[in-house]
PDB file of C-alpha atoms in Angstrom:
ATOM      1  CA  MET A 265      48.736 106.100  92.572  1.00 42.00           C
ATOM      2  CA  ARG A 266      45.714 103.891  91.454  1.00 51.00           C
ATOM      3  CA  GLY A 267      45.483 100.409  91.699  1.00 59.00           C
ATOM      4  CA  LEU A 268      45.686  97.960  88.432  1.00 67.00           C
ATOM      5  CA  GLY A 269      42.553  97.344  86.553  1.00 73.00           C
ATOM      6  CA  GLU A 270      42.369  94.740  83.865  1.00 82.00           C
ATOM      7  CA  THR A 271      41.062  96.174  80.981  1.00 90.00           C
ATOM      8  CA  LEU A 272      43.277  97.817  78.303  1.00 91.00           C
ATOM      9  CA  LYS A 273      42.178 101.290  79.028  1.00 93.00           C
ATOM     10  CA  ASP A 274      43.126 100.773  83.011  1.00 92.00           C
ATOM     11  CA  LEU A 275      46.374  99.164  82.042  1.00 94.00           C
ATOM     12  CA  ALA A 276      47.225 102.154  79.600  1.00 92.00           C
ATOM     13  CA  ARG A 277      46.223 104.710  81.955  1.00 92.00           C
ATOM     14  CA  ALA A 278      48.364 102.921  84.595  1.00 92.00           C
ATOM     15  CA  LEU A 279      51.355 102.706  82.455  1.00 90.00           C
ATOM     16  CA  ARG A 280      51.083 106.259  81.686  1.00 91.00           C
ATOM     17  CA  GLU A 281      51.058 107.395  85.236  1.00 92.00           C
ATOM     18  CA  THR A 282      53.829 105.157  86.472  1.00 91.00           C
ATOM     19  CA  PRO A 283      56.949 107.287  86.718  1.00 91.00           C
ATOM     20  CA  LEU A 284      60.104 106.317  85.120  1.00 89.00           C
ATOM     21  CA  GLU A 285      61.861 105.576  88.566  1.00 92.00           C
ATOM     22  CA  ALA A 286      63.528 102.655  89.718  1.00 92.00           C
ATOM     23  CA  ALA A 287      60.995 102.066  92.514  1.00 92.00           C
ATOM     24  CA  GLN A 288      58.447 101.427  89.923  1.00 93.00           C
ATOM     25  CA  VAL A 289      60.066  98.243  88.485  1.00 95.00           C
ATOM     26  CA  ASN A 290      57.653  95.923  89.819  1.00 95.00           C
ATOM     27  CA  ARG A 291      54.743  97.821  89.174  1.00 95.00           C
ATOM     28  CA  LEU A 292      55.840  98.156  85.373  1.00 96.00           C
ATOM     29  CA  GLN A 293      56.440  94.446  85.623  1.00 96.00           C
ATOM     30  CA  GLN A 294      52.896  93.926  86.854  1.00 95.00           C
ATOM     31  CA  VAL A 295      51.346  95.901  84.028  1.00 95.00           C
ATOM     32  CA  ALA A 296      53.205  93.727  81.533  1.00 96.00           C
ATOM     33  CA  ARG A 297      51.900  90.617  83.201  1.00 95.00           C
ATOM     34  CA  LEU A 298      48.677  91.752  83.469  1.00 95.00           C
ATOM     35  CA  LEU A 299      48.677  93.032  79.509  1.00 96.00           C
ATOM     36  CA  HIS A 300      49.704  89.583  78.808  1.00 96.00           C
ATOM     37  CA  ARG A 301      46.613  88.079  79.879  1.00 94.00           C
ATOM     38  CA  LEU A 302      44.742  90.063  77.549  1.00 94.00           C
ATOM     39  CA  PRO A 303      43.932  89.014  73.736  1.00 94.00           C
ATOM     40  CA  PRO A 304      46.442  89.844  71.374  1.00 93.00           C
ATOM     41  CA  SER A 305      45.910  93.199  69.497  1.00 93.00           C
ATOM     42  CA  ARG A 306      47.642  96.179  67.865  1.00 92.00           C
ATOM     43  CA  GLU A 307      46.988  98.282  70.896  1.00 93.00           C
ATOM     44  CA  ARG A 308      47.870  95.614  73.672  1.00 95.00           C
ATOM     45  CA  ASP A 309      51.131  94.975  71.766  1.00 95.00           C
ATOM     46  CA  GLY A 310      52.242  98.664  71.593  1.00 93.00           C
ATOM     47  CA  LEU A 311      51.392  98.805  75.401  1.00 95.00           C
ATOM     48  CA  LEU A 312      53.675  95.662  76.396  1.00 96.00           C
ATOM     49  CA  ALA A 313      56.413  97.338  73.953  1.00 94.00           C
ATOM     50  CA  VAL A 314      56.448 100.595  75.899  1.00 94.00           C
ATOM     51  CA  ALA A 315      56.281  98.439  79.317  1.00 96.00           C
ATOM     52  CA  TYR A 316      59.131  96.439  78.208  1.00 96.00           C
ATOM     53  CA  LEU A 317      61.105  99.355  76.788  1.00 93.00           C
ATOM     54  CA  ARG A 318      60.516 101.119  80.235  1.00 94.00           C
ATOM     55  CA  LEU A 319      61.773  98.307  82.051  1.00 96.00           C
ATOM     56  CA  TYR A 320      64.889  98.113  79.739  1.00 94.00           C
ATOM     57  CA  SER A 321      65.672 101.957  80.604  1.00 91.00           C
ATOM     58  CA  LEU A 322      65.263 101.313  84.532  1.00 94.00           C
ATOM     59  CA  THR A 323      67.274  97.911  84.372  1.00 94.00           C
ATOM     60  CA  GLY A 324      69.161  97.706  81.691  1.00 91.00           C
ATOM     61  CA  ARG A 325      68.531  94.231  81.119  1.00 94.00           C
ATOM     62  CA  GLU A 326      68.660  92.878  77.651  1.00 93.00           C
ATOM     63  CA  GLU A 327      65.699  90.800  77.552  1.00 95.00           C
ATOM     64  CA  HIS A 328      63.439  93.739  78.123  1.00 95.00           C
ATOM     65  CA  TYR A 329      64.839  95.595  75.575  1.00 92.00           C
ATOM     66  CA  LEU A 330      64.415  92.500  73.161  1.00 92.00           C
ATOM     67  CA  ARG A 331      60.976  91.768  74.169  1.00 95.00           C
ATOM     68  CA  GLY A 332      59.939  95.735  73.832  1.00 93.00           C
ATOM     69  CA  TYR A 333      61.428  96.018  70.431  1.00 90.00           C
ATOM     70  CA  SER A 334      59.746  92.662  69.383  1.00 91.00           C
ATOM     71  CA  TYR A 335      56.380  93.909  70.492  1.00 92.00           C
ATOM     72  CA  ALA A 336      57.000  97.213  68.888  1.00 89.00           C
ATOM     73  CA  ARG A 337      57.369  95.634  65.451  1.00 88.00           C
ATOM     74  CA  THR A 338      54.615  93.435  66.008  1.00 89.00           C
ATOM     75  CA  ALA A 339      52.271  96.343  66.952  1.00 89.00           C
ATOM     76  CA  ARG A 340      53.619  98.386  63.823  1.00 85.00           C
ATOM     77  CA  LEU A 341      53.012 101.534  65.565  1.00 80.00           C
ATOM     78  CA  GLU A 342      55.856 103.991  64.460  1.00 78.00           C
ATOM     79  CA  PRO A 343      56.398 105.963  67.591  1.00 82.00           C
ATOM     80  CA  VAL A 344      57.049 103.145  69.759  1.00 79.00           C
ATOM     81  CA  ARG A 345      59.425 101.565  67.254  1.00 77.00           C
ATOM     82  CA  LEU A 346      61.508 104.730  67.175  1.00 77.00           C
ATOM     83  CA  LEU A 347      61.536 104.954  70.772  1.00 79.00           C
ATOM     84  CA  ALA A 348      62.820 101.290  70.306  1.00 77.00           C
ATOM     85  CA  GLU A 349      65.641 102.441  67.984  1.00 76.00           C
ATOM     86  CA  ARG A 350      66.558 105.274  70.090  1.00 80.00           C
ATOM     87  CA  LEU A 351      66.931 103.192  73.037  1.00 77.00           C
ATOM     88  CA  SER A 352      69.186 100.754  71.008  1.00 76.00           C
ATOM     89  CA  GLU A 353      71.295 103.549  69.954  1.00 73.00           C
ATOM     90  CA  GLY A 354      72.442 103.798  73.800  1.00 63.00           C
ATOM     91  CA  ARG A 355      73.200 100.211  74.062  1.00 59.00           C
TER      92      ARG A 355
END
């Protein structure tokens, strides 16, 4: 698996290439930490939403869901918001 870069493009690729497996929780957390270092933008917030919602899927931690849903709303990206809403149905 590739190392993590620090640009939005690199982190988007890292998020896309990270399998949804319990062994990848640390990698997803690292992606989220690096995304927080970037200036706020719609794209960054959308990626943060996906990272946190994937963490929620793996860990079931409520804080990950709440952060993911919040970033999904901030980003105003319909597919990400719908993902958050689908996950909330299973809570």
